[in-house]
Short mmCIF file of C-alpha atoms and ligand atoms in Angstrom, two decimals:
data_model
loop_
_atom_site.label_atom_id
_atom_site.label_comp_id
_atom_site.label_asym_id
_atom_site.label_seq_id
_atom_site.Cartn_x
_atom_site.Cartn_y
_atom_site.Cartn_z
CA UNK A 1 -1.08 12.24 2.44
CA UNK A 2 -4.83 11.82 2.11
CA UNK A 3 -5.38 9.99 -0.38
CA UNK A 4 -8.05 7.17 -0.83
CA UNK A 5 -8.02 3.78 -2.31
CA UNK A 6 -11.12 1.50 -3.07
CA UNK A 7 -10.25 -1.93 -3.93
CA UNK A 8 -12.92 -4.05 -4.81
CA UNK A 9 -14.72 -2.72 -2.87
CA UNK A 10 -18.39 -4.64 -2.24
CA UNK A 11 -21.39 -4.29 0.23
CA UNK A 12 -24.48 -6.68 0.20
CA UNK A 13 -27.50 -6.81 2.49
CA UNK A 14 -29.01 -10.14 2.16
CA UNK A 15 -29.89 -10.42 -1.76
CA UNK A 16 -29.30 -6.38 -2.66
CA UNK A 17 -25.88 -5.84 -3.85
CA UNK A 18 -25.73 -1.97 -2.82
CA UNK A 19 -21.57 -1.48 -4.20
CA UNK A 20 -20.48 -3.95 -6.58
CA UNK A 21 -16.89 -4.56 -6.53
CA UNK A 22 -15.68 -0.69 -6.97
CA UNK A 23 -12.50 0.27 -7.96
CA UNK A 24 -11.33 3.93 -6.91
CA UNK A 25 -7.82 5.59 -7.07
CA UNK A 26 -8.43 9.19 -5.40
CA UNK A 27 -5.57 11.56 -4.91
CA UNK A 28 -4.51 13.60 -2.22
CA UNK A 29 -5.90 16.85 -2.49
CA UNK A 30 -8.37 15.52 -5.45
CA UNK A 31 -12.36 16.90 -5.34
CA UNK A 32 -14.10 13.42 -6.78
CA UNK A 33 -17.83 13.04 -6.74
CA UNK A 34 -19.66 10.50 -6.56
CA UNK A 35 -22.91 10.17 -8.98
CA UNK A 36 -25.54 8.71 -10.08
CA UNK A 37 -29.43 8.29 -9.74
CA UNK A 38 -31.34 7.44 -6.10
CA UNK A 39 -30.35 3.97 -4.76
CA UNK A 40 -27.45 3.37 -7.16
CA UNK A 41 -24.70 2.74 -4.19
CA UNK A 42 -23.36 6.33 -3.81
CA UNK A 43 -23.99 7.12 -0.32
CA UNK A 44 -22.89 3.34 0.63
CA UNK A 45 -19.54 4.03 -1.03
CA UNK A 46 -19.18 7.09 0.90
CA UNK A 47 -20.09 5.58 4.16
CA UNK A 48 -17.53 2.72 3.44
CA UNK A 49 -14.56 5.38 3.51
CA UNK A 50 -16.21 6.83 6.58
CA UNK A 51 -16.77 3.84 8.81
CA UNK A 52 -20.41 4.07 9.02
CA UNK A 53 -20.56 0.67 6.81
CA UNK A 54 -18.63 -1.79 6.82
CA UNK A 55 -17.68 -3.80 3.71
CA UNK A 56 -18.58 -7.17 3.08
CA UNK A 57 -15.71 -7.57 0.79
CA UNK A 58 -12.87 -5.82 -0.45
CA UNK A 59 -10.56 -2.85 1.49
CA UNK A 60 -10.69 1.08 1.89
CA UNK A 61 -7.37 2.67 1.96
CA UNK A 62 -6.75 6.20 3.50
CA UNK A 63 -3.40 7.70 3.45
CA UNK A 64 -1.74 4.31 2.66
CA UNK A 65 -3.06 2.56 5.55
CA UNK A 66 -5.57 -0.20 5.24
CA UNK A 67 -8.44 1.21 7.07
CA UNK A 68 -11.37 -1.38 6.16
CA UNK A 69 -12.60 -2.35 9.58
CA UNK A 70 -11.69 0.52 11.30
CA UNK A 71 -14.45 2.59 13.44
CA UNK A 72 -15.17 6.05 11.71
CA UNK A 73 -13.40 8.20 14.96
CA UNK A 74 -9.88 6.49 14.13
CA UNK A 75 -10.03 7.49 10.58
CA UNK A 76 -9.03 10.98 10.17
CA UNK A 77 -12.06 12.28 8.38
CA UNK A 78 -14.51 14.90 8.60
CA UNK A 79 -18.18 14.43 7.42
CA UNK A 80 -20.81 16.78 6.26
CA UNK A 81 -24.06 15.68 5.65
CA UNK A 82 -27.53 17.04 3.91
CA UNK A 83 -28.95 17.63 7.75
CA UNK A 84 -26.62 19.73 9.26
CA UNK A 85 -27.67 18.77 12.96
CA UNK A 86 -26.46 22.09 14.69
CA UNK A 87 -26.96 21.65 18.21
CA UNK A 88 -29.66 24.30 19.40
CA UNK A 89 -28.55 25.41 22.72
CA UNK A 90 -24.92 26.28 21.86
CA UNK A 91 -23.78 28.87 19.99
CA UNK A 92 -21.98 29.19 16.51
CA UNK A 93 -18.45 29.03 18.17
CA UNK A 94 -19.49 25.93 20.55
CA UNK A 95 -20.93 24.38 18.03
CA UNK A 96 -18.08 24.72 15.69
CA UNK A 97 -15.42 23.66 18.33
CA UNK A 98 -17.79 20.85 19.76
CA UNK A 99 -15.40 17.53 18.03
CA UNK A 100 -12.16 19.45 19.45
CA UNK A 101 -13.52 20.16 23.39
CA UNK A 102 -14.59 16.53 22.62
CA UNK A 103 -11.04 15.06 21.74
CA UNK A 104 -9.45 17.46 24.87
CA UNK A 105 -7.94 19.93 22.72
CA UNK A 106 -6.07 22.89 24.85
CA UNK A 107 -8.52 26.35 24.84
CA UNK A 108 -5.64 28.31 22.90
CA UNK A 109 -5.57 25.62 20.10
CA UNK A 110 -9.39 25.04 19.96
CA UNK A 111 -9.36 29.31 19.56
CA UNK A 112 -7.12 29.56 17.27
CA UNK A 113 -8.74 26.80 15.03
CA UNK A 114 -12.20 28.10 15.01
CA UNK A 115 -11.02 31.47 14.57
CA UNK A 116 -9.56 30.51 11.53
CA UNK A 117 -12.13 28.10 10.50
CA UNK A 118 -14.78 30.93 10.74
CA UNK A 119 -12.74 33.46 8.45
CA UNK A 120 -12.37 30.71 6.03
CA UNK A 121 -16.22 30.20 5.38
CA UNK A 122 -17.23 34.00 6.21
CA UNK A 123 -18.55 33.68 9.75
CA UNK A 124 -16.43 35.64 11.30
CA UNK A 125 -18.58 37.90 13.92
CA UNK A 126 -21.87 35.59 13.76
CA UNK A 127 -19.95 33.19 16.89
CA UNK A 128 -21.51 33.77 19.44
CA UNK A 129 -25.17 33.77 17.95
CA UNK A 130 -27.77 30.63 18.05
CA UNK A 131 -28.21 28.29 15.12
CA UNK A 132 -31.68 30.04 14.86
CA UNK A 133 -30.42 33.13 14.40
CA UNK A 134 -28.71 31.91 11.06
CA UNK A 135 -30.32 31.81 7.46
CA UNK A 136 -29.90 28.10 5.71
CA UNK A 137 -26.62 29.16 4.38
CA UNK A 138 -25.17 30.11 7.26
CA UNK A 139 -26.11 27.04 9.08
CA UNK A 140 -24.55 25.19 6.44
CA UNK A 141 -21.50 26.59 6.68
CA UNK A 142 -21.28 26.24 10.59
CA UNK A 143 -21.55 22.72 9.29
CA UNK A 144 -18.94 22.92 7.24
CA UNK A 145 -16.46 24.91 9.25
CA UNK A 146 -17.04 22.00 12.46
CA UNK A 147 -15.63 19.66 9.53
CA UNK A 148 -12.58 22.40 8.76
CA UNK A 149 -11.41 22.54 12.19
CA UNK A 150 -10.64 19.04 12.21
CA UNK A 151 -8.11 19.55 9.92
CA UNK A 152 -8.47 15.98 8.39
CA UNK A 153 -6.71 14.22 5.77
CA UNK A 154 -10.19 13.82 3.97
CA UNK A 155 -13.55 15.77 3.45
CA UNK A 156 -16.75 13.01 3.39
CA UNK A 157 -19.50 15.16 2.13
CA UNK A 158 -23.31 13.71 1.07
CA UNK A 159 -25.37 15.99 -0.51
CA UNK A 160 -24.40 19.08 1.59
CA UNK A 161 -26.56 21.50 -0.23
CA UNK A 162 -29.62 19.29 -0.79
CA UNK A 163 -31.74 21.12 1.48
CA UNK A 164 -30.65 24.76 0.27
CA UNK A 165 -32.95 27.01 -2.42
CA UNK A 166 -31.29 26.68 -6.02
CA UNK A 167 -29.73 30.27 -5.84
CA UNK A 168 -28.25 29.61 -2.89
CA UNK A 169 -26.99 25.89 -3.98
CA UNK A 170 -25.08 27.87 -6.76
CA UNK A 171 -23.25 29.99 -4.29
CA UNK A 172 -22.38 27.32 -1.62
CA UNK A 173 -21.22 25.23 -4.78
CA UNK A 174 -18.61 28.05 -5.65
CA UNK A 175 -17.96 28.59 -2.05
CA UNK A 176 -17.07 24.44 -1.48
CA UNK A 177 -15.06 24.42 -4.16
CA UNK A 178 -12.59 27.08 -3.22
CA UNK A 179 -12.36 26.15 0.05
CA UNK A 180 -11.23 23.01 -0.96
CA UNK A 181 -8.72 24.10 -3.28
CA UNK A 182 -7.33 26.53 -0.44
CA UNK A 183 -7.32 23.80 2.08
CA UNK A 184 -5.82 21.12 -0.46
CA UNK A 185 -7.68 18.18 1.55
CA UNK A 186 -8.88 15.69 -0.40
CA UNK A 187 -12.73 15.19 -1.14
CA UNK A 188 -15.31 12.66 -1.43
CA UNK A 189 -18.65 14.36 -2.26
CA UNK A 190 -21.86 12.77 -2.96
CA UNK A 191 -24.51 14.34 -5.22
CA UNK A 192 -27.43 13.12 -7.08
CA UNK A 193 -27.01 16.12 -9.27
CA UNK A 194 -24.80 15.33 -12.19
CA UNK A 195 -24.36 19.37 -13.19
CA UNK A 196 -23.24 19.65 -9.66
CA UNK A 197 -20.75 17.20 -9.92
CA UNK A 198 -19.61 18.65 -13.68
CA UNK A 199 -18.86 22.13 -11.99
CA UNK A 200 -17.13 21.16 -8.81
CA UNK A 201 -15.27 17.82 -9.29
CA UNK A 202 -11.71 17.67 -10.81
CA UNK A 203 -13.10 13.99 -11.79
CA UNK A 204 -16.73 12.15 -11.24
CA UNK A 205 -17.20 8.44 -10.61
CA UNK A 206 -20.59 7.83 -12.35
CA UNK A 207 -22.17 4.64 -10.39
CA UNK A 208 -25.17 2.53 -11.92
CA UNK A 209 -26.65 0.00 -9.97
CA UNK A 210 -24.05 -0.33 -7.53
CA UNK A 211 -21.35 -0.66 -10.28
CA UNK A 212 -18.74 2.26 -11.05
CA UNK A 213 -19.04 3.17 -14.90
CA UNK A 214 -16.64 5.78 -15.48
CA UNK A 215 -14.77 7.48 -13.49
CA UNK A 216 -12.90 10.76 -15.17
CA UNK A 217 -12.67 14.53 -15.47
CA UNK A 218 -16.28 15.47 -16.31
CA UNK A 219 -15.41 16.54 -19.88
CA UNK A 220 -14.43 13.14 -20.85
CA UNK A 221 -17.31 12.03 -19.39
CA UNK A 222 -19.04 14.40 -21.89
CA UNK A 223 -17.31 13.54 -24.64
CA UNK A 224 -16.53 10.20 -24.65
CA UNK A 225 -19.36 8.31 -22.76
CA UNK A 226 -18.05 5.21 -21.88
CA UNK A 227 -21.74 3.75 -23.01
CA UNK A 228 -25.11 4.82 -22.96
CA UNK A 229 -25.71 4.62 -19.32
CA UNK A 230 -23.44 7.41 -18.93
CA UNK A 231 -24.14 9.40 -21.78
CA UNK A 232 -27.86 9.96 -21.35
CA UNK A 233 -26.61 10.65 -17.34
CA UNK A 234 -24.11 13.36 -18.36
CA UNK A 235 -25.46 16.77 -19.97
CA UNK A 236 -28.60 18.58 -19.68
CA UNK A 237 -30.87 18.84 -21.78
CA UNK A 238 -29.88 14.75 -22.19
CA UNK A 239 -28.29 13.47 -25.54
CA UNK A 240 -31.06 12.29 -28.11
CA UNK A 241 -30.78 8.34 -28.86
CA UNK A 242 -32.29 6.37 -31.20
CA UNK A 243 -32.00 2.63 -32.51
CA UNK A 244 -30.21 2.28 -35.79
CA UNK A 245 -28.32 -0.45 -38.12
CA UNK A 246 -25.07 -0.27 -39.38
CA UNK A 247 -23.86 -0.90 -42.67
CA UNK A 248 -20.82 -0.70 -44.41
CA UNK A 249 -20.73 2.88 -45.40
CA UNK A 250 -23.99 4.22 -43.32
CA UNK A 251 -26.39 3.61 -40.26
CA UNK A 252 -29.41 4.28 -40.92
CA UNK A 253 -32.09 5.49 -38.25
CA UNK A 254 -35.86 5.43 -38.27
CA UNK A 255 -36.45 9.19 -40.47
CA UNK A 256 -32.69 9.57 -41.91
CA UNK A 257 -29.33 7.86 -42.84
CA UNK A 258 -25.93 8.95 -41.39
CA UNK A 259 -22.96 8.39 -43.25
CA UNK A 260 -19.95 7.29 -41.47
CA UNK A 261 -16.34 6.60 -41.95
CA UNK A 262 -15.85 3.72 -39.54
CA UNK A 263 -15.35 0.62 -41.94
CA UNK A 264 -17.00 -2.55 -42.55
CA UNK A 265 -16.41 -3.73 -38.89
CA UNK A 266 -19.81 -3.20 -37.68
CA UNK A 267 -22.14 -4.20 -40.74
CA UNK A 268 -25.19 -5.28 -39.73
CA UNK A 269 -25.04 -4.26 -36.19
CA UNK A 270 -27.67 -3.43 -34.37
CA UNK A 271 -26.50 0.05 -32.51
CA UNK A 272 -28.43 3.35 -30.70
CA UNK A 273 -26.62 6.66 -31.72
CA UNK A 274 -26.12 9.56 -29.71
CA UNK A 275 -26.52 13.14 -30.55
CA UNK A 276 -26.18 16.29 -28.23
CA UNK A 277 -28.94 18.61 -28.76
CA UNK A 278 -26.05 21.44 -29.01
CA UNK A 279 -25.42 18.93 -32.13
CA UNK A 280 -28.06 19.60 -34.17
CA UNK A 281 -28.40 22.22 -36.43
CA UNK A 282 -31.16 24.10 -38.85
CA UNK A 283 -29.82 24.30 -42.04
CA UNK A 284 -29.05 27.76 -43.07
CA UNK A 285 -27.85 28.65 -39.03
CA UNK A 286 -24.62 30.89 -38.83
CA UNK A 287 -22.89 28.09 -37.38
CA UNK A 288 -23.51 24.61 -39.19
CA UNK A 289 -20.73 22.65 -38.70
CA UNK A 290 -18.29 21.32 -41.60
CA UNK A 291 -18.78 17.96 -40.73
CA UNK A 292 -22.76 17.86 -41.21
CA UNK A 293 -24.87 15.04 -42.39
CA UNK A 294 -27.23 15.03 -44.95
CA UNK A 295 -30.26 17.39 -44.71
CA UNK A 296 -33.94 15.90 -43.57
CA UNK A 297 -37.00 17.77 -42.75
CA UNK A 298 -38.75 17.97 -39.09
CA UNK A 299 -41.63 19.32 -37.82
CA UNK A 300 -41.08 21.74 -34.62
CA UNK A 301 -43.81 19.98 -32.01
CA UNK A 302 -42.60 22.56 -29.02
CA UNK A 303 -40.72 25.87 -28.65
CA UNK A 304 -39.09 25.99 -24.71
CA UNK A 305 -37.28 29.30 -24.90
CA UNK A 306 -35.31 28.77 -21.37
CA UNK A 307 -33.61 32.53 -21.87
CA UNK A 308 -29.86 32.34 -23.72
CA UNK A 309 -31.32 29.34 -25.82
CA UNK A 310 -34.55 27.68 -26.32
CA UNK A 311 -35.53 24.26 -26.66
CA UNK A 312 -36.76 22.84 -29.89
CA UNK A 313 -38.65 19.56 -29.72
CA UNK A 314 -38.38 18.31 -33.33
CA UNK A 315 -40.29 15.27 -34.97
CA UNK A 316 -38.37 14.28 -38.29
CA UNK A 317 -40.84 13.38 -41.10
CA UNK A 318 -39.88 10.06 -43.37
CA UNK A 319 -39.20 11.59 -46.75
CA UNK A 320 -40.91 9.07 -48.80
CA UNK A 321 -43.54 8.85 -46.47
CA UNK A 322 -46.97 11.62 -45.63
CA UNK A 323 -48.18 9.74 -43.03
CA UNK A 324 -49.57 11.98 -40.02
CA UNK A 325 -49.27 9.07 -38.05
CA UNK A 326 -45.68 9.72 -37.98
CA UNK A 327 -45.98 12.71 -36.68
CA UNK A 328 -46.68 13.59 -32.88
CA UNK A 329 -44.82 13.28 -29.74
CA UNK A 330 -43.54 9.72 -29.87
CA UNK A 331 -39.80 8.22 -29.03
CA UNK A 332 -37.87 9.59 -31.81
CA UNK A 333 -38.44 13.45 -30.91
CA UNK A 334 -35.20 15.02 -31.72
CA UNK A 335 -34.39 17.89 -28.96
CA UNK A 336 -32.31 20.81 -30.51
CA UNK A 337 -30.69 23.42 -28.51
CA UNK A 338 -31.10 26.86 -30.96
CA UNK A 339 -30.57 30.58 -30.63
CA UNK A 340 -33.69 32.65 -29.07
CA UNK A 341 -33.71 34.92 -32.09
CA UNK A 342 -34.63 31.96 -34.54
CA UNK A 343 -37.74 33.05 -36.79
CA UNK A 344 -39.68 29.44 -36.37
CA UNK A 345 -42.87 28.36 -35.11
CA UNK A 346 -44.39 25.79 -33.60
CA UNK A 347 -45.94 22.85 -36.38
CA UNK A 348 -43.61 24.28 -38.95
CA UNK A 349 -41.46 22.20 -40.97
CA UNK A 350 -37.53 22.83 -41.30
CA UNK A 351 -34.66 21.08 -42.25
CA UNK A 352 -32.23 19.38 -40.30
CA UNK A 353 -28.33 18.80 -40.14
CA UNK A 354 -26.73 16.72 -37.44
CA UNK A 355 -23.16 17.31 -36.60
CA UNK A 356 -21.45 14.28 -37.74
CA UNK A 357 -18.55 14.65 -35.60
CA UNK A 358 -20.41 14.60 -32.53
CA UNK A 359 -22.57 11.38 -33.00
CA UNK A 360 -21.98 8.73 -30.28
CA UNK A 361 -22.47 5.26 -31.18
CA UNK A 362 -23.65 2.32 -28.90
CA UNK A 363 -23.77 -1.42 -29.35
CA UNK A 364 -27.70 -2.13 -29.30
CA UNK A 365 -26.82 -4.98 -27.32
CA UNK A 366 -24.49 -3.95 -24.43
CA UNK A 367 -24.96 -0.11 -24.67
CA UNK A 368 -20.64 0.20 -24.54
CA UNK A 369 -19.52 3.05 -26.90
CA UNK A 370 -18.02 1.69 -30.44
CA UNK A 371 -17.19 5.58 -31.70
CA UNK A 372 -17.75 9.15 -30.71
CA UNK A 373 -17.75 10.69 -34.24
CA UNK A 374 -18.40 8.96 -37.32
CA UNK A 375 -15.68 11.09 -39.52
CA UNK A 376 -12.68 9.19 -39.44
CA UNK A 377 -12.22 5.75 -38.93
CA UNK A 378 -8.70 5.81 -36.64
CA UNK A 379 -10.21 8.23 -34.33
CA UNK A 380 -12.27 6.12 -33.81
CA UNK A 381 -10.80 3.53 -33.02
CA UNK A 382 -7.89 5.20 -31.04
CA UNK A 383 -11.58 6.82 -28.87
CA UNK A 384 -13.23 3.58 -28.70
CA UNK A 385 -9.70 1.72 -27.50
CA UNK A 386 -9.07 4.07 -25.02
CA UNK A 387 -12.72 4.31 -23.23
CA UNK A 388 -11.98 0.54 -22.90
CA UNK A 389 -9.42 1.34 -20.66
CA UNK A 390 -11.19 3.53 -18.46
CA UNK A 391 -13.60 1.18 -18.01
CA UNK A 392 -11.52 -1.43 -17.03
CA UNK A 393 -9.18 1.04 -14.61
P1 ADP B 401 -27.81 6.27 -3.11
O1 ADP B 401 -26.99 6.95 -2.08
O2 ADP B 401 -27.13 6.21 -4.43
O3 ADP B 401 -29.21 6.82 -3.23
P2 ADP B 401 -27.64 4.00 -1.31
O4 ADP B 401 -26.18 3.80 -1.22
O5 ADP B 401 -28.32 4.70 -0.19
O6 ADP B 401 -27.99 4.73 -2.69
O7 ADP B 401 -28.36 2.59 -1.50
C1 ADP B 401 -27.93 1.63 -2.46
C2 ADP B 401 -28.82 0.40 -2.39
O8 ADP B 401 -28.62 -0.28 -1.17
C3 ADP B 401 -30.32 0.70 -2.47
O9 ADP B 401 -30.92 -0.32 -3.21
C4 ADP B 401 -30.74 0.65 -1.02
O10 ADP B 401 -32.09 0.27 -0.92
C5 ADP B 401 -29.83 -0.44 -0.45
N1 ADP B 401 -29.55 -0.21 0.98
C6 ADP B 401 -28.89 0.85 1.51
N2 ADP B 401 -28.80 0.72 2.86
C7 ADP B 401 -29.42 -0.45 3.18
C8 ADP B 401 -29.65 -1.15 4.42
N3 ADP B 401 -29.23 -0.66 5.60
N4 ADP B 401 -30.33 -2.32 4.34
C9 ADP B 401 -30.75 -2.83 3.15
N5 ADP B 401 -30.56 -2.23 1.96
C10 ADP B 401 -29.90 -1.05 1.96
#
């Protein structure tokens, strides 16, 4: 059974820690992605399950056996990478076959394989043509396919669509993730792209820094942000956060006050809170939320229509205060995700609700989330509890 285990699992060249201790439970048949922004650790990670890196501490586990120092060609993996490499002078079928004629495989065997690897990513009458006969696409899923006929316990794959136009990307994306749900092999992919890893993976590890933050099925990564690292990762457009204080019965921000439900645990703390632009409202929208805060004015600074929704960059105004130094684009722009058909313009001022089930809070000092509403207090708590756990999983 293919699945993976990371245990601790460290790599450090000279003073750079690349993976810091990582901790990953991956089950057989499971589609988990790895991550996070350039240099965080992700492709190190991956090349510690393949054998292209060695740890210097800590084990890799594949299928239950303890695999940590063994070469990559006596781990039964397949690897697809962002350059696909297709050798030139052979043809789709001998390039597909290529590992198998390599490992002595019988002709009837290596046939029947490729035959079947072909259908399964649509190349089924391009064999015998040259790699330069093939779109991108195509290419790519020759690439693929020479992975397939491996038949491996896992799929290694690092940015596989990296190089591909953005229409296409969409399409292979769709096209990965069935095939891996057909096959049932278990899957490692690596992405810097955290919508691809919310549409494919069943669950995403999100590193930082060489250090695994949370690692769960992408809507819980949505939802309950384990801390602020992750929450301004996940979601696009990215979650608004500003500084606040807390006190017993609100937390009040640099233009407006939230009330909140959460007790007198946190008075006086120091805290940034988290609001999805989705989360924001103009009052007087069809759909303000039954949970919304108090009302305060903004002025719209930019109108983004992006087609089914537009973008409204928002500057709230201080009630008691007329200063135009206020205003402008400066860090607490609040970005609001509204319907196209919404009669504003740009420098006009409207009022504002925020959804006060939906605010994230986060300690000002170590970013970890204390709540992800501020409506009821053993919600809360149960929420804030239980993202402890995942973090220390
Ligand atoms: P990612 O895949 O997330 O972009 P990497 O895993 O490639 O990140 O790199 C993680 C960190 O390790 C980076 O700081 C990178 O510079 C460092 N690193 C990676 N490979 C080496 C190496 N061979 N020698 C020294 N530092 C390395």
């Amino acid at each position: 059974m293919g699945h993976v285990n990371l245990n601790n699992t460290t790599k450090r060249y000279d003073d750079v820690v690349a993976v810091d201790e990582i901790n990953i439970e991956i089950e057989d048949g499971e589609f988990l992605c790895l991550v996070g922004p350039s240099g965080c650790g992700k492709s190190t990670t991956l090349e510690m399950v393949s054998g292209l890196t060695l740890p210097s501490s800590g084990t890799v586990e594949i299928a239950g056996e303890d695999v940590t120092n063994e070469p990559p060609k006596d781990r039964d993996i397949s690897m697809v990478f962002q350059n696909i490499a297709l050798f030139p002078h052979m043809d789709v079928d001998e390039n597909i076959s290529f590992g198998l004629r390599l490992r002595d495989f019988d002709k009837e065997e290596i046939d029947r394989r490729v035959e079947k690897a072909a259908k399964t990513v649509q190349l089924q009458g391009m064999l015998d043509r040259s790699p330069s006969e093939l779109s991108g696409g195509q290419q790519q899923r020759v690439g693929i396919a020479r992975a397939i006929v491996r038949e491996p316990e896992v799929f290694l794959m690092d940015e596989p669509l990296a190089n591909l136009d953005a229409k296409l990307r969409v399409h292979m994306r769709t096209e990965i993730q069935r095939l891996q749900k057909n096959l049932g092999i278990t899957t490692v992919y690596v992405t810097h792209d955290q919508e691809e890893a919310m549409t494919m993976a069943d669950r995403i590890a999100i590193i930082n820094k060489g250090t695994l933050q949370q690692c769960a099925p992408p809507l819980e990564c949505y939802n309950q942000p384990v801390n602020e690292f992750v929450a301004s990762f996940i979601g696009s457009p990215s979650m608004n956060i500003f500084d606040g204080t807390m006190s017993e019965e609100a937390i009040d921000l640099e233009h407006f006050r939230l009330q909140h439900a959460l007790g007198a645990d946190h008075d006086g703390t120091d805290v940034r809170v988290g609001i999805r632009p989705e989360d924001v409202y103009l009052v007087g929208s069809e759909d303000e939320p039954a949970t919304s805060s108090a009302s305060f004015e903004a002025v719209v600074d930019v109108l983004e229509p992006v087609g089914d929704q537009t973008y409204a960059y928002l500057v709230p105004v201080t009630a008691s205060s007329d200063d135009p130094e206020l205003m402008g684009k400066d860090a607490s722009e609040l970005l609001v995700t509204i319907d196209p058909d919404t009669d504003i313009d740009e420098d006009e001022t409207v009022e504002v609700i925020l959804d006060r089930d939906k605010v994230h809070l986060f300690d000002g000092a170590t970013g970890d989330a204390i709540a992800h509403s501020l409506v009821e207090q053993i919600a809360m708590e149960t929420e804030a509890d239980s993202s402890e756990e995942i973090r220390s999983d």
